[in-house]
PDB file of C-alpha atoms and ligand atoms in Angstrom:
ATOM      1  CA  UNK A   1      12.689 -23.303 -10.213  1.00 51.00           C
ATOM      2  CA  UNK A   2      15.234 -20.921 -11.432  1.00 57.00           C
ATOM      3  CA  UNK A   3      12.565 -18.595 -11.574  1.00 58.00           C
ATOM      4  CA  UNK A   4      11.189 -19.083  -8.244  1.00 62.00           C
ATOM      5  CA  UNK A   5      15.170 -18.977  -6.991  1.00 64.00           C
ATOM      6  CA  UNK A   6      15.171 -15.171  -8.052  1.00 65.00           C
ATOM      7  CA  UNK A   7      11.971 -14.588  -6.462  1.00 73.00           C
ATOM      8  CA  UNK A   8      12.092 -15.859  -3.003  1.00 82.00           C
ATOM      9  CA  UNK A   9      13.600 -13.796  -0.398  1.00 84.00           C
ATOM     10  CA  UNK A  10      14.972 -11.911  -2.940  1.00 88.00           C
ATOM     11  CA  UNK A  11      18.195 -10.210  -2.833  1.00 92.00           C
ATOM     12  CA  UNK A  12      18.095  -6.127  -2.152  1.00 96.00           C
ATOM     13  CA  UNK A  13      19.898  -3.053  -3.556  1.00 97.00           C
ATOM     14  CA  UNK A  14      19.216   0.801  -2.708  1.00 98.00           C
ATOM     15  CA  UNK A  15      17.889   3.105  -5.508  1.00 98.00           C
ATOM     16  CA  UNK A  16      18.949   6.301  -4.577  1.00 98.00           C
ATOM     17  CA  UNK A  17      18.794   5.539  -1.087  1.00 97.00           C
ATOM     18  CA  UNK A  18      15.452   3.640  -0.947  1.00 98.00           C
ATOM     19  CA  UNK A  19      15.721  -0.044  -0.162  1.00 98.00           C
ATOM     20  CA  UNK A  20      14.310  -2.298  -3.231  1.00 97.00           C
ATOM     21  CA  UNK A  21      14.406  -5.814  -4.487  1.00 95.00           C
ATOM     22  CA  UNK A  22      17.699  -5.942  -6.745  1.00 95.00           C
ATOM     23  CA  UNK A  23      15.477  -7.220  -9.778  1.00 93.00           C
ATOM     24  CA  UNK A  24      13.410  -3.980  -9.375  1.00 96.00           C
ATOM     25  CA  UNK A  25      16.679  -1.952  -8.957  1.00 97.00           C
ATOM     26  CA  UNK A  26      18.221  -3.406 -12.085  1.00 95.00           C
ATOM     27  CA  UNK A  27      14.928  -2.275 -13.848  1.00 95.00           C
ATOM     28  CA  UNK A  28      14.901   1.001 -12.629  1.00 98.00           C
ATOM     29  CA  UNK A  29      15.638   2.791 -15.717  1.00 98.00           C
ATOM     30  CA  UNK A  30      12.440   1.037 -16.928  1.00 98.00           C
ATOM     31  CA  UNK A  31      10.522   1.918 -14.336  1.00 98.00           C
ATOM     32  CA  UNK A  32      11.696   5.956 -14.097  1.00 98.00           C
ATOM     33  CA  UNK A  33      10.643   5.902 -17.733  1.00 98.00           C
ATOM     34  CA  UNK A  34       6.985   4.535 -17.294  1.00 98.00           C
ATOM     35  CA  UNK A  35       4.759   6.874 -19.057  1.00 98.00           C
ATOM     36  CA  UNK A  36       1.793   7.609 -17.248  1.00 98.00           C
ATOM     37  CA  UNK A  37      -1.404   9.072 -19.106  1.00 98.00           C
ATOM     38  CA  UNK A  38      -3.601  12.063 -17.883  1.00 98.00           C
ATOM     39  CA  UNK A  39      -6.424   9.922 -17.310  1.00 98.00           C
ATOM     40  CA  UNK A  40      -4.345   7.650 -15.228  1.00 98.00           C
ATOM     41  CA  UNK A  41      -5.399   7.276 -11.627  1.00 98.00           C
ATOM     42  CA  UNK A  42      -2.553   6.053  -9.337  1.00 99.00           C
ATOM     43  CA  UNK A  43      -3.100   4.651  -5.999  1.00 99.00           C
ATOM     44  CA  UNK A  44       0.101   5.282  -3.706  1.00 99.00           C
ATOM     45  CA  UNK A  45       1.006   4.385   0.045  1.00 99.00           C
ATOM     46  CA  UNK A  46       3.709   2.951   1.964  1.00 99.00           C
ATOM     47  CA  UNK A  47       3.463  -0.992   2.346  1.00 98.00           C
ATOM     48  CA  UNK A  48       0.874  -2.154   4.462  1.00 98.00           C
ATOM     49  CA  UNK A  49      -0.954   1.273   4.964  1.00 98.00           C
ATOM     50  CA  UNK A  50      -4.750  -0.015   3.558  1.00 98.00           C
ATOM     51  CA  UNK A  51      -3.515  -0.146  -0.364  1.00 98.00           C
ATOM     52  CA  UNK A  52      -5.749  -3.430  -1.270  1.00 98.00           C
ATOM     53  CA  UNK A  53      -8.593  -1.754   0.980  1.00 99.00           C
ATOM     54  CA  UNK A  54      -8.239   1.326  -1.104  1.00 99.00           C
ATOM     55  CA  UNK A  55      -8.074  -0.632  -4.249  1.00 98.00           C
ATOM     56  CA  UNK A  56     -11.315  -2.237  -3.733  1.00 98.00           C
ATOM     57  CA  UNK A  57     -13.216   0.637  -2.811  1.00 98.00           C
ATOM     58  CA  UNK A  58     -12.147   2.577  -6.213  1.00 99.00           C
ATOM     59  CA  UNK A  59     -12.660  -0.235  -8.092  1.00 98.00           C
ATOM     60  CA  UNK A  60     -16.304  -0.579  -6.748  1.00 98.00           C
ATOM     61  CA  UNK A  61     -16.665   3.036  -7.201  1.00 98.00           C
ATOM     62  CA  UNK A  62     -15.599   2.571 -10.860  1.00 98.00           C
ATOM     63  CA  UNK A  63     -17.645  -0.209 -11.522  1.00 98.00           C
ATOM     64  CA  UNK A  64     -21.007   1.163  -9.610  1.00 98.00           C
ATOM     65  CA  UNK A  65     -20.821  -1.276  -7.072  1.00 98.00           C
ATOM     66  CA  UNK A  66     -20.726  -4.353  -9.417  1.00 98.00           C
ATOM     67  CA  UNK A  67     -19.940  -7.128  -6.966  1.00 98.00           C
ATOM     68  CA  UNK A  68     -19.550  -9.461 -10.064  1.00 98.00           C
ATOM     69  CA  UNK A  69     -17.099  -7.343 -12.183  1.00 98.00           C
ATOM     70  CA  UNK A  70     -14.989  -6.091  -9.286  1.00 98.00           C
ATOM     71  CA  UNK A  71     -14.677  -9.912  -8.905  1.00 98.00           C
ATOM     72  CA  UNK A  72     -13.677 -10.481 -12.736  1.00 98.00           C
ATOM     73  CA  UNK A  73      -9.268 -10.635 -11.538  1.00 97.00           C
ATOM     74  CA  UNK A  74      -7.196 -10.370  -8.403  1.00 96.00           C
ATOM     75  CA  UNK A  75      -6.129  -7.447  -6.933  1.00 97.00           C
ATOM     76  CA  UNK A  76      -3.107  -7.438  -8.410  1.00 95.00           C
ATOM     77  CA  UNK A  77      -4.138  -7.841 -11.907  1.00 95.00           C
ATOM     78  CA  UNK A  78      -6.795  -5.232 -11.638  1.00 97.00           C
ATOM     79  CA  UNK A  79      -4.466  -2.653 -10.908  1.00 98.00           C
ATOM     80  CA  UNK A  80      -0.619  -3.002 -12.048  1.00 98.00           C
ATOM     81  CA  UNK A  81       1.651  -2.714  -9.227  1.00 98.00           C
ATOM     82  CA  UNK A  82       4.054  -0.404 -11.513  1.00 98.00           C
ATOM     83  CA  UNK A  83       7.487  -0.755  -9.965  1.00 98.00           C
ATOM     84  CA  UNK A  84       6.995  -4.765  -8.897  1.00 97.00           C
ATOM     85  CA  UNK A  85       9.189  -6.444 -11.345  1.00 93.00           C
ATOM     86  CA  UNK A  86       9.167 -10.725 -11.515  1.00 85.00           C
ATOM     87  CA  UNK A  87      11.339 -12.750 -13.624  1.00 77.00           C
ATOM     88  CA  UNK A  88       9.821 -13.344 -16.935  1.00 77.00           C
ATOM     89  CA  UNK A  89       7.579 -14.805 -18.030  1.00 75.00           C
ATOM     90  CA  UNK A  90       5.668 -13.655 -15.125  1.00 77.00           C
ATOM     91  CA  UNK A  91       4.010 -10.386 -15.688  1.00 82.00           C
ATOM     92  CA  UNK A  92       5.597  -7.386 -14.069  1.00 94.00           C
ATOM     93  CA  UNK A  93       3.563  -4.320 -13.451  1.00 97.00           C
ATOM     94  CA  UNK A  94       4.841  -2.576 -16.192  1.00 97.00           C
ATOM     95  CA  UNK A  95       4.236  -5.265 -18.609  1.00 96.00           C
ATOM     96  CA  UNK A  96       0.447  -5.256 -17.239  1.00 97.00           C
ATOM     97  CA  UNK A  97       0.109  -1.632 -17.430  1.00 98.00           C
ATOM     98  CA  UNK A  98       1.090  -1.181 -20.727  1.00 97.00           C
ATOM     99  CA  UNK A  99      -1.236  -3.829 -22.134  1.00 96.00           C
ATOM    100  CA  UNK A 100      -4.207  -2.326 -20.090  1.00 97.00           C
ATOM    101  CA  UNK A 101      -6.678   0.066 -21.609  1.00 97.00           C
ATOM    102  CA  UNK A 102      -7.315   3.312 -20.569  1.00 98.00           C
ATOM    103  CA  UNK A 103      -8.363   4.678 -18.098  1.00 98.00           C
ATOM    104  CA  UNK A 104      -6.080   2.995 -15.953  1.00 98.00           C
ATOM    105  CA  UNK A 105      -6.257   2.813 -12.305  1.00 98.00           C
ATOM    106  CA  UNK A 106      -2.328   1.655 -10.876  1.00 98.00           C
ATOM    107  CA  UNK A 107      -0.738   0.822  -8.003  1.00 98.00           C
ATOM    108  CA  UNK A 108       2.491   1.828  -6.311  1.00 99.00           C
ATOM    109  CA  UNK A 109       4.722   2.048  -3.211  1.00 98.00           C
ATOM    110  CA  UNK A 110       7.618   4.623  -4.328  1.00 99.00           C
ATOM    111  CA  UNK A 111       7.909   7.751  -2.395  1.00 98.00           C
ATOM    112  CA  UNK A 112       7.339  10.694  -4.058  1.00 98.00           C
ATOM    113  CA  UNK A 113      10.922  11.666  -5.123  1.00 98.00           C
ATOM    114  CA  UNK A 114      11.347   8.133  -7.148  1.00 98.00           C
ATOM    115  CA  UNK A 115       7.715   8.532  -8.699  1.00 98.00           C
ATOM    116  CA  UNK A 116       8.321   8.653 -12.354  1.00 98.00           C
ATOM    117  CA  UNK A 117       7.988  11.697 -13.350  1.00 98.00           C
ATOM    118  CA  UNK A 118       5.569  11.243 -16.167  1.00 98.00           C
ATOM    119  CA  UNK A 119       2.803  11.431 -13.269  1.00 98.00           C
ATOM    120  CA  UNK A 120       3.463  14.913 -12.351  1.00 98.00           C
ATOM    121  CA  UNK A 121       4.127  16.080 -15.593  1.00 98.00           C
ATOM    122  CA  UNK A 122       0.404  14.433 -17.213  1.00 98.00           C
ATOM    123  CA  UNK A 123      -1.181  15.807 -14.000  1.00 98.00           C
ATOM    124  CA  UNK A 124      -2.752  11.917 -13.177  1.00 98.00           C
ATOM    125  CA  UNK A 125      -5.086  11.999 -10.072  1.00 98.00           C
ATOM    126  CA  UNK A 126      -3.216  10.494  -7.363  1.00 99.00           C
ATOM    127  CA  UNK A 127      -4.671   8.893  -4.094  1.00 99.00           C
ATOM    128  CA  UNK A 128      -2.419   8.093  -1.098  1.00 99.00           C
ATOM    129  CA  UNK A 129      -2.999   6.454   1.777  1.00 99.00           C
ATOM    130  CA  UNK A 130      -1.067   7.066   4.748  1.00 99.00           C
ATOM    131  CA  UNK A 131      -1.149   4.769   8.461  1.00 99.00           C
ATOM    132  CA  UNK A 132       0.235   5.286  11.516  1.00 98.00           C
ATOM    133  CA  UNK A 133       3.661   3.771  11.979  1.00 98.00           C
ATOM    134  CA  UNK A 134       3.324   1.499  14.799  1.00 98.00           C
ATOM    135  CA  UNK A 135       0.302  -0.463  13.292  1.00 98.00           C
ATOM    136  CA  UNK A 136       2.118  -0.252   9.857  1.00 98.00           C
ATOM    137  CA  UNK A 137       5.320  -1.951  11.546  1.00 99.00           C
ATOM    138  CA  UNK A 138       3.271  -4.424  13.053  1.00 98.00           C
ATOM    139  CA  UNK A 139       1.289  -5.386   9.928  1.00 98.00           C
ATOM    140  CA  UNK A 140       4.456  -5.007   7.689  1.00 98.00           C
ATOM    141  CA  UNK A 141       6.568  -7.355  10.161  1.00 98.00           C
ATOM    142  CA  UNK A 142       3.932 -10.238  10.059  1.00 98.00           C
ATOM    143  CA  UNK A 143       3.627  -9.726   6.074  1.00 98.00           C
ATOM    144  CA  UNK A 144       7.532  -9.853   5.716  1.00 97.00           C
ATOM    145  CA  UNK A 145       7.199 -13.275   7.525  1.00 97.00           C
ATOM    146  CA  UNK A 146       4.621 -14.812   5.435  1.00 97.00           C
ATOM    147  CA  UNK A 147       5.736 -13.473   2.008  1.00 96.00           C
ATOM    148  CA  UNK A 148       8.485 -15.036   0.459  1.00 92.00           C
ATOM    149  CA  UNK A 149       8.788 -12.201  -2.039  1.00 92.00           C
ATOM    150  CA  UNK A 150      10.207 -10.038   0.261  1.00 93.00           C
ATOM    151  CA  UNK A 151      13.601 -10.583   2.719  1.00 94.00           C
ATOM    152  CA  UNK A 152      13.055 -12.316   5.652  1.00 94.00           C
ATOM    153  CA  UNK A 153      11.961  -9.737   8.806  1.00 97.00           C
ATOM    154  CA  UNK A 154      14.412 -11.497  11.407  1.00 97.00           C
ATOM    155  CA  UNK A 155      13.180 -11.318  14.936  1.00 98.00           C
ATOM    156  CA  UNK A 156      10.578  -8.757  16.334  1.00 98.00           C
ATOM    157  CA  UNK A 157      13.201  -6.852  17.867  1.00 98.00           C
ATOM    158  CA  UNK A 158      15.598  -6.603  14.645  1.00 98.00           C
ATOM    159  CA  UNK A 159      12.521  -5.494  12.625  1.00 98.00           C
ATOM    160  CA  UNK A 160      11.686  -2.769  14.855  1.00 98.00           C
ATOM    161  CA  UNK A 161      15.344  -1.270  14.193  1.00 98.00           C
ATOM    162  CA  UNK A 162      15.266  -1.912  10.311  1.00 98.00           C
ATOM    163  CA  UNK A 163      11.594  -0.015  10.241  1.00 98.00           C
ATOM    164  CA  UNK A 164      13.185   2.597  12.154  1.00 98.00           C
ATOM    165  CA  UNK A 165      16.307   3.146  10.275  1.00 98.00           C
ATOM    166  CA  UNK A 166      14.148   2.720   6.804  1.00 98.00           C
ATOM    167  CA  UNK A 167      15.795  -0.783   6.047  1.00 98.00           C
ATOM    168  CA  UNK A 168      12.942  -2.265   4.478  1.00 98.00           C
ATOM    169  CA  UNK A 169      11.500  -2.151   1.348  1.00 98.00           C
ATOM    170  CA  UNK A 170      10.693   0.989   0.088  1.00 98.00           C
ATOM    171  CA  UNK A 171      12.647   2.995   2.516  1.00 98.00           C
ATOM    172  CA  UNK A 172      11.865   5.262   5.348  1.00 98.00           C
ATOM    173  CA  UNK A 173       8.233   5.167   6.477  1.00 99.00           C
ATOM    174  CA  UNK A 174       8.809   8.692   7.760  1.00 98.00           C
ATOM    175  CA  UNK A 175      10.375  10.412   4.737  1.00 98.00           C
ATOM    176  CA  UNK A 176       7.685   8.179   2.935  1.00 98.00           C
ATOM    177  CA  UNK A 177       4.309  10.023   4.662  1.00 99.00           C
ATOM    178  CA  UNK A 178       6.612  13.385   4.638  1.00 98.00           C
ATOM    179  CA  UNK A 179       7.211  13.428   0.983  1.00 98.00           C
ATOM    180  CA  UNK A 180       3.932  12.598   0.301  1.00 98.00           C
ATOM    181  CA  UNK A 181       2.240  15.303   2.193  1.00 98.00           C
ATOM    182  CA  UNK A 182       4.363  18.024   0.975  1.00 98.00           C
ATOM    183  CA  UNK A 183       3.671  17.225  -2.961  1.00 98.00           C
ATOM    184  CA  UNK A 184       0.100  16.930  -1.832  1.00 98.00           C
ATOM    185  CA  UNK A 185       0.334  20.793  -1.853  1.00 96.00           C
ATOM    186  CA  UNK A 186       1.376  21.023  -5.437  1.00 96.00           C
ATOM    187  CA  UNK A 187      -0.683  18.231  -7.269  1.00 98.00           C
ATOM    188  CA  UNK A 188      -4.019  16.528  -7.370  1.00 97.00           C
ATOM    189  CA  UNK A 189      -3.288  14.263  -4.872  1.00 98.00           C
ATOM    190  CA  UNK A 190      -6.186  13.086  -1.887  1.00 98.00           C
ATOM    191  CA  UNK A 191      -4.371  12.205   1.095  1.00 99.00           C
ATOM    192  CA  UNK A 192      -6.317   9.896   3.058  1.00 99.00           C
ATOM    193  CA  UNK A 193      -5.367   8.137   6.487  1.00 99.00           C
ATOM    194  CA  UNK A 194      -6.191   4.562   7.586  1.00 98.00           C
ATOM    195  CA  UNK A 195      -7.715   5.518  10.909  1.00 98.00           C
ATOM    196  CA  UNK A 196     -10.246   7.748   9.238  1.00 98.00           C
ATOM    197  CA  UNK A 197     -11.522   5.144   6.598  1.00 98.00           C
ATOM    198  CA  UNK A 198     -11.712   2.931   9.678  1.00 98.00           C
ATOM    199  CA  UNK A 199     -13.332   5.743  11.880  1.00 98.00           C
ATOM    200  CA  UNK A 200     -15.692   6.379   9.364  1.00 98.00           C
ATOM    201  CA  UNK A 201     -15.783   4.684   6.086  1.00 98.00           C
ATOM    202  CA  UNK A 202     -18.648   6.331   4.613  1.00 98.00           C
ATOM    203  CA  UNK A 203     -17.264   9.925   4.788  1.00 98.00           C
ATOM    204  CA  UNK A 204     -14.274   8.700   3.581  1.00 98.00           C
ATOM    205  CA  UNK A 205     -15.419   6.885   0.604  1.00 98.00           C
ATOM    206  CA  UNK A 206     -17.222  10.176  -0.002  1.00 98.00           C
ATOM    207  CA  UNK A 207     -14.091  11.917  -0.544  1.00 98.00           C
ATOM    208  CA  UNK A 208     -13.101   9.344  -2.765  1.00 98.00           C
ATOM    209  CA  UNK A 209     -16.199  10.049  -4.727  1.00 98.00           C
ATOM    210  CA  UNK A 210     -15.928  13.808  -5.070  1.00 98.00           C
ATOM    211  CA  UNK A 211     -12.230  13.174  -5.566  1.00 98.00           C
ATOM    212  CA  UNK A 212     -13.017  11.187  -8.973  1.00 98.00           C
ATOM    213  CA  UNK A 213     -15.973  13.483  -9.643  1.00 98.00           C
ATOM    214  CA  UNK A 214     -18.411  10.901  -8.917  1.00 98.00           C
ATOM    215  CA  UNK A 215     -22.087  10.550  -7.911  1.00 97.00           C
ATOM    216  CA  UNK A 216     -23.831   7.544  -7.071  1.00 97.00           C
ATOM    217  CA  UNK A 217     -27.092   6.689  -5.006  1.00 98.00           C
ATOM    218  CA  UNK A 218     -27.044   6.232  -1.153  1.00 97.00           C
ATOM    219  CA  UNK A 219     -27.960   2.574  -1.796  1.00 98.00           C
ATOM    220  CA  UNK A 220     -24.817   1.935  -3.964  1.00 98.00           C
ATOM    221  CA  UNK A 221     -22.863   3.651  -1.712  1.00 98.00           C
ATOM    222  CA  UNK A 222     -23.938   1.239   1.368  1.00 98.00           C
ATOM    223  CA  UNK A 223     -23.157  -1.493  -1.092  1.00 98.00           C
ATOM    224  CA  UNK A 224     -19.719  -0.677  -1.437  1.00 98.00           C
ATOM    225  CA  UNK A 225     -19.562  -0.209   2.089  1.00 98.00           C
ATOM    226  CA  UNK A 226     -20.624  -3.707   3.038  1.00 98.00           C
ATOM    227  CA  UNK A 227     -18.447  -5.341   0.193  1.00 98.00           C
ATOM    228  CA  UNK A 228     -15.423  -3.257   1.345  1.00 98.00           C
ATOM    229  CA  UNK A 229     -15.796  -4.030   5.018  1.00 98.00           C
ATOM    230  CA  UNK A 230     -12.752  -5.931   6.622  1.00 98.00           C
ATOM    231  CA  UNK A 231     -14.883  -9.451   7.318  1.00 98.00           C
ATOM    232  CA  UNK A 232     -16.229  -9.407   3.826  1.00 98.00           C
ATOM    233  CA  UNK A 233     -12.929  -8.717   1.935  1.00 98.00           C
ATOM    234  CA  UNK A 234     -11.216 -11.217   3.519  1.00 98.00           C
ATOM    235  CA  UNK A 235     -13.676 -13.998   2.297  1.00 98.00           C
ATOM    236  CA  UNK A 236     -12.773 -12.689  -1.172  1.00 98.00           C
ATOM    237  CA  UNK A 237     -10.372 -14.197  -2.734  1.00 98.00           C
ATOM    238  CA  UNK A 238     -10.224 -12.027  -5.469  1.00 98.00           C
ATOM    239  CA  UNK A 239      -8.700  -9.338  -2.500  1.00 98.00           C
ATOM    240  CA  UNK A 240      -7.503 -11.485  -0.152  1.00 98.00           C
ATOM    241  CA  UNK A 241      -4.467 -12.778  -1.922  1.00 97.00           C
ATOM    242  CA  UNK A 242      -5.200 -16.404  -1.053  1.00 97.00           C
ATOM    243  CA  UNK A 243      -4.918 -17.318  -5.099  1.00 95.00           C
ATOM    244  CA  UNK A 244      -1.012 -17.126  -4.766  1.00 93.00           C
ATOM    245  CA  UNK A 245       0.583 -20.380  -4.205  1.00 91.00           C
ATOM    246  CA  UNK A 246       2.131 -20.607  -0.608  1.00 93.00           C
ATOM    247  CA  UNK A 247       5.375 -20.547  -1.917  1.00 89.00           C
ATOM    248  CA  UNK A 248       5.169 -16.834  -2.412  1.00 91.00           C
ATOM    249  CA  UNK A 249       2.435 -16.227   0.387  1.00 94.00           C
ATOM    250  CA  UNK A 250       1.778 -18.795   3.370  1.00 96.00           C
ATOM    251  CA  UNK A 251      -0.922 -16.977   4.569  1.00 98.00           C
ATOM    252  CA  UNK A 252      -0.926 -20.709   7.621  1.00 98.00           C
ATOM    253  CA  UNK A 253       1.796 -18.251   9.154  1.00 98.00           C
ATOM    254  CA  UNK A 254      -0.147 -14.930   9.052  1.00 98.00           C
ATOM    255  CA  UNK A 255      -3.296 -13.935   6.702  1.00 98.00           C
ATOM    256  CA  UNK A 256      -3.009 -11.211   4.363  1.00 98.00           C
ATOM    257  CA  UNK A 257      -6.476 -10.029   6.034  1.00 98.00           C
ATOM    258  CA  UNK A 258      -4.567  -9.948   9.055  1.00 98.00           C
ATOM    259  CA  UNK A 259      -6.446  -8.175  11.917  1.00 98.00           C
ATOM    260  CA  UNK A 260      -7.454  -4.536  10.299  1.00 98.00           C
ATOM    261  CA  UNK A 261      -7.887  -2.997  13.305  1.00 97.00           C
ATOM    262  CA  UNK A 262      -6.057   0.535  14.583  1.00 98.00           C
ATOM    263  CA  UNK A 263      -4.170  -0.170  17.986  1.00 98.00           C
ATOM    264  CA  UNK A 264      -3.134  -3.939  17.406  1.00 98.00           C
ATOM    265  CA  UNK A 265       0.308  -2.558  18.354  1.00 98.00           C
ATOM    266  CA  UNK A 266      -0.583  -2.436  21.856  1.00 98.00           C
ATOM    267  CA  UNK A 267      -0.200  -6.023  21.599  1.00 98.00           C
ATOM    268  CA  UNK A 268       3.537  -6.424  20.183  1.00 98.00           C
ATOM    269  CA  UNK A 269       5.549  -3.454  21.349  1.00 98.00           C
ATOM    270  CA  UNK A 270       6.917  -3.493  25.094  1.00 98.00           C
ATOM    271  CA  UNK A 271       6.334  -0.105  27.248  1.00 98.00           C
ATOM    272  CA  UNK A 272      10.037   0.362  26.890  1.00 98.00           C
ATOM    273  CA  UNK A 273      10.010  -0.317  22.772  1.00 98.00           C
ATOM    274  CA  UNK A 274       7.329   2.294  22.788  1.00 98.00           C
ATOM    275  CA  UNK A 275       9.073   4.799  24.602  1.00 98.00           C
ATOM    276  CA  UNK A 276      11.813   4.476  22.374  1.00 98.00           C
ATOM    277  CA  UNK A 277       9.676   4.576  19.151  1.00 98.00           C
ATOM    278  CA  UNK A 278       7.856   7.577  20.234  1.00 98.00           C
ATOM    279  CA  UNK A 279      11.524   9.286  21.170  1.00 98.00           C
ATOM    280  CA  UNK A 280      12.818   8.416  18.048  1.00 98.00           C
ATOM    281  CA  UNK A 281       9.565   9.307  16.010  1.00 98.00           C
ATOM    282  CA  UNK A 282       9.591  12.923  17.670  1.00 98.00           C
ATOM    283  CA  UNK A 283      13.246  13.364  16.074  1.00 98.00           C
ATOM    284  CA  UNK A 284      12.296  12.284  12.437  1.00 98.00           C
ATOM    285  CA  UNK A 285       9.043  14.134  12.308  1.00 98.00           C
ATOM    286  CA  UNK A 286       9.779  17.477  13.691  1.00 97.00           C
ATOM    287  CA  UNK A 287       8.992  20.270  11.468  1.00 95.00           C
ATOM    288  CA  UNK A 288       5.992  18.668   9.877  1.00 96.00           C
ATOM    289  CA  UNK A 289       2.550  19.405  10.356  1.00 97.00           C
ATOM    290  CA  UNK A 290       1.558  15.893   9.407  1.00 98.00           C
ATOM    291  CA  UNK A 291      -0.263  13.840  12.613  1.00 98.00           C
ATOM    292  CA  UNK A 292      -1.239  10.545  13.172  1.00 98.00           C
ATOM    293  CA  UNK A 293      -3.646   9.016  15.369  1.00 98.00           C
ATOM    294  CA  UNK A 294      -2.503   5.302  16.913  1.00 98.00           C
ATOM    295  CA  UNK A 295      -5.906   4.593  17.617  1.00 97.00           C
ATOM    296  CA  UNK A 296      -9.289   5.569  17.214  1.00 95.00           C
TER     297      UNK A 296
HETATM  298  P1  A3P B 301      -3.113  -5.804   9.244  1.00 65.08           P
HETATM  299  O1  A3P B 301      -2.012  -6.484   8.912  1.00 65.08           O
HETATM  300  O2  A3P B 301      -2.845  -4.498  10.521  1.00 65.08           O
HETATM  301  O3  A3P B 301      -4.502  -6.506   9.739  1.00 65.08           O
HETATM  302  P2  A3P B 301      -2.042  -2.987   2.439  1.00 65.08           P
HETATM  303  O4  A3P B 301      -2.836  -3.779   1.911  1.00 65.08           O
HETATM  304  O5  A3P B 301      -1.470  -1.719   1.923  1.00 65.08           O
HETATM  305  O6  A3P B 301      -0.601  -4.664   2.192  1.00 65.08           O
HETATM  306  O7  A3P B 301      -1.935  -3.362   3.823  1.00 65.08           O
HETATM  307  C1  A3P B 301      -2.877  -4.534   4.632  1.00 65.08           C
HETATM  308  C2  A3P B 301      -3.134  -4.200   5.648  1.00 65.08           C
HETATM  309  O8  A3P B 301      -4.733  -3.360   5.555  1.00 65.08           O
HETATM  310  C3  A3P B 301      -3.139  -5.444   6.564  1.00 65.08           C
HETATM  311  O9  A3P B 301      -3.693  -4.632   8.081  1.00 65.08           O
HETATM  312  C4  A3P B 301      -4.955  -5.563   6.108  1.00 65.08           C
HETATM  313  O10 A3P B 301      -5.269  -6.495   7.046  1.00 65.08           O
HETATM  314  C5  A3P B 301      -5.410  -4.531   6.238  1.00 65.08           C
HETATM  315  N1  A3P B 301      -6.900  -4.187   5.429  1.00 65.08           N
HETATM  316  C6  A3P B 301      -7.243  -4.665   4.322  1.00 65.08           C
HETATM  317  N2  A3P B 301      -8.586  -4.479   4.218  1.00 65.08           N
HETATM  318  C7  A3P B 301      -8.733  -3.969   4.750  1.00 65.08           C
HETATM  319  C8  A3P B 301     -10.225  -3.642   5.278  1.00 65.08           C
HETATM  320  N3  A3P B 301     -11.289  -3.503   4.466  1.00 65.08           N
HETATM  321  N4  A3P B 301     -10.557  -2.783   6.294  1.00 65.08           N
HETATM  322  C9  A3P B 301      -9.629  -2.766   7.272  1.00 65.08           C
HETATM  323  N5  A3P B 301      -8.418  -2.855   6.991  1.00 65.08           N
HETATM  324  C10 A3P B 301      -7.943  -3.758   5.855  1.00 65.08           C
END
């Protein structure tokens, strides 16, 4: 119970201006000094941008479309989430990563400026996935309601403000997507968009294949397409987080595989909220070449 107490609706604290859980911030030295390896593959994203989807695609590619192998463990045990710190004896991301044989595939939500520098030094490959802010916000809001491992989102109105001002875990969405967008010009980063994946998943899987320097027969590619579709992943207990106890994620409040559709934000934003959001967005994204589609 004491363990659970530290874990449920955790205290938060900033690390270099970016909000994290207190337990992550207490562990920050270890996270920052994480030793990446040249053959690590890192899947990076802002929360709720299609991380789990990308993880499933990558795992299916690495296992040549073998569904059974991809069901060997939960998403979160297949790919250590490096900064995610849990009270012992639970496995933190760093513990899982250190026990995992190479080549490893890892996950992070850290903004580029807080990525452990060994990833840059070792030139590990990185796949970044970004999602338009309105759908990301809606997804993050519902996720924050159902998971007890994150701060309570408050009301919808309050949450829009928290998101816009970056007062949510992993900080500002705007700085996150821009920071990684700039990083891709200097490092081996494949920068993907959730909306592109939804529009033409085959094309995007082919981009990942090329980035991973792999080829595969059309039939395997089609199998991967099928098994990483929203409807199939929603039914896959090794991908949909339903193996976690209700005390950590209450999927009756909102399922992890919730909607999986670009444009769902229209069901939540009022006209006024949308206008204000757009105005603020223009300010925060001014000068960047990065653009998003809020529907497809
Ligand atoms: P919604 O809440 O909008 O449905 P992450 O994995 O980064 O936490 O992102 C979760 C979001 O990705 C959720 O969005 C989830 O439904 C969506 N998602 C997961 N798997 C998907 C898939 N195969 N196709 C489309 N969306 C998917």
